[in-house]
PDB file of C-alpha atoms in Angstrom:
ATOM      1  CA  MET A  22       0.000   0.000   0.000  1.00 66.00           C
ATOM      2  CA  PHE A  23       2.784   2.475   0.887  1.00 73.00           C
ATOM      3  CA  GLY A  24       5.696   0.918  -0.981  1.00 76.00           C
ATOM      4  CA  GLU A  25       9.029   0.596   0.760  1.00 79.00           C
ATOM      5  CA  VAL A  26       8.681   3.092   3.593  1.00 87.00           C
ATOM      6  CA  PRO A  27      11.880   4.184   5.372  1.00 89.00           C
ATOM      7  CA  ILE A  28      12.609   2.219   8.548  1.00 88.00           C
ATOM      8  CA  VAL A  29      15.257   3.309  11.051  1.00 92.00           C
ATOM      9  CA  CYS A  30      16.223   1.140  14.002  1.00 90.00           C
ATOM     10  CA  HIS A  31      18.316   1.885  17.072  1.00 92.00           C
ATOM     11  CA  HIS A  32      19.687  -1.316  18.602  1.00 90.00           C
ATOM     12  CA  ASP A  33      22.228  -1.493  21.441  1.00 90.00           C
ATOM     13  CA  PHE A  34      24.533  -4.182  20.043  1.00 89.00           C
ATOM     14  CA  GLY A  35      26.447  -4.111  23.359  1.00 90.00           C
ATOM     15  CA  GLN A  36      23.352  -5.417  25.209  1.00 89.00           C
ATOM     16  CA  ALA A  37      22.341  -8.118  22.764  1.00 86.00           C
ATOM     17  CA  ASP A  38      24.157  -9.244  19.654  1.00 81.00           C
ATOM     18  CA  PHE A  39      22.029  -9.054  16.562  1.00 78.00           C
ATOM     19  CA  THR A  40      23.092 -10.271  13.174  1.00 78.00           C
ATOM     20  CA  VAL A  41      21.641  -7.897  10.644  1.00 75.00           C
ATOM     21  CA  PRO A  42      20.210 -10.123   7.929  1.00 74.00           C
ATOM     22  CA  GLU A  43      19.991  -8.992   4.366  1.00 78.00           C
ATOM     23  CA  LEU A  44      17.348  -6.330   4.673  1.00 78.00           C
ATOM     24  CA  THR A  45      15.822  -4.198   1.987  1.00 81.00           C
ATOM     25  CA  GLU A  46      17.405  -0.843   1.210  1.00 83.00           C
ATOM     26  CA  ASN A  47      14.728   1.024   3.151  1.00 86.00           C
ATOM     27  CA  VAL A  48      15.983  -0.334   6.535  1.00 87.00           C
ATOM     28  CA  ARG A  49      18.853   1.485   8.295  1.00 89.00           C
ATOM     29  CA  PHE A  50      20.436   1.226  11.739  1.00 90.00           C
ATOM     30  CA  VAL A  51      21.775   4.052  13.909  1.00 92.00           C
ATOM     31  CA  LYS A  52      25.585   4.008  13.795  1.00 92.00           C
ATOM     32  CA  PRO A  53      27.255   4.273  16.161  1.00 94.00           C
ATOM     33  CA  TYR A  54      24.630   2.911  18.513  1.00 92.00           C
ATOM     34  CA  ILE A  55      23.979   4.405  21.951  1.00 93.00           C
ATOM     35  CA  ALA A  56      24.771   2.224  24.979  1.00 94.00           C
ATOM     36  CA  THR A  57      21.455   1.959  26.835  1.00 93.00           C
ATOM     37  CA  ARG A  58      20.279   1.071  30.346  1.00 91.00           C
ATOM     38  CA  TRP A  59      16.898  -0.270  31.419  1.00 90.00           C
ATOM     39  CA  GLY A  60      14.689   2.751  32.127  1.00 90.00           C
ATOM     40  CA  GLY A  61      17.547   5.170  31.488  1.00 92.00           C
ATOM     41  CA  SER A  62      17.475   8.386  29.490  1.00 94.00           C
ATOM     42  CA  SER A  63      19.841   6.722  27.019  1.00 94.00           C
ATOM     43  CA  ILE A  64      16.792   4.957  25.547  1.00 93.00           C
ATOM     44  CA  VAL A  65      15.338   8.353  24.641  1.00 94.00           C
ATOM     45  CA  GLU A  66      18.710   9.410  23.228  1.00 95.00           C
ATOM     46  CA  GLY A  67      18.743   6.312  20.988  1.00 94.00           C
ATOM     47  CA  ALA A  68      15.214   7.072  19.774  1.00 94.00           C
ATOM     48  CA  LEU A  69      16.175  10.684  19.023  1.00 94.00           C
ATOM     49  CA  CYS A  70      19.217   9.521  17.050  1.00 94.00           C
ATOM     50  CA  ALA A  71      16.929   7.265  15.012  1.00 94.00           C
ATOM     51  CA  LEU A  72      14.547  10.166  14.335  1.00 93.00           C
ATOM     52  CA  LYS A  73      17.440  12.404  13.269  1.00 93.00           C
ATOM     53  CA  LEU A  74      18.620   9.738  10.831  1.00 92.00           C
ATOM     54  CA  LEU A  75      15.094   9.264   9.494  1.00 92.00           C
ATOM     55  CA  TYR A  76      14.485  12.972   8.923  1.00 91.00           C
ATOM     56  CA  LYS A  77      17.995  13.657   7.610  1.00 89.00           C
ATOM     57  CA  LYS A  78      17.439  11.548   4.521  1.00 78.00           C
ATOM     58  CA  ASN A  79      13.701  11.104   4.103  1.00 74.00           C
ATOM     59  CA  GLY A  80      11.783  13.981   5.723  1.00 80.00           C
ATOM     60  CA  PRO A  81       8.576  11.989   6.267  1.00 83.00           C
ATOM     61  CA  ARG A  82       5.302  13.695   7.105  1.00 84.00           C
ATOM     62  CA  TRP A  83       4.730  11.389  10.088  1.00 83.00           C
ATOM     63  CA  PHE A  84       6.457   8.574  12.006  1.00 88.00           C
ATOM     64  CA  SER A  85       5.724   5.866  14.541  1.00 87.00           C
ATOM     65  CA  ILE A  86       8.010   4.639  17.317  1.00 86.00           C
ATOM     66  CA  LEU A  87       7.750   0.944  18.091  1.00 86.00           C
TER      67      LEU A  87
END
């Protein structure tokens, strides 16, 4: 319905290793990632970095944080 919408993900690879499979070109990860803590403000910082990356390249009219 919307085509290949831009997807940006922040993942703390220091907390849990994650092998990035071959994803489509519309999926990007925040680099370098932010080291996060449970319930810490670093989670918000990671989300903000993802939003900056999303808006830097794509400039969408709306977004959703999952």
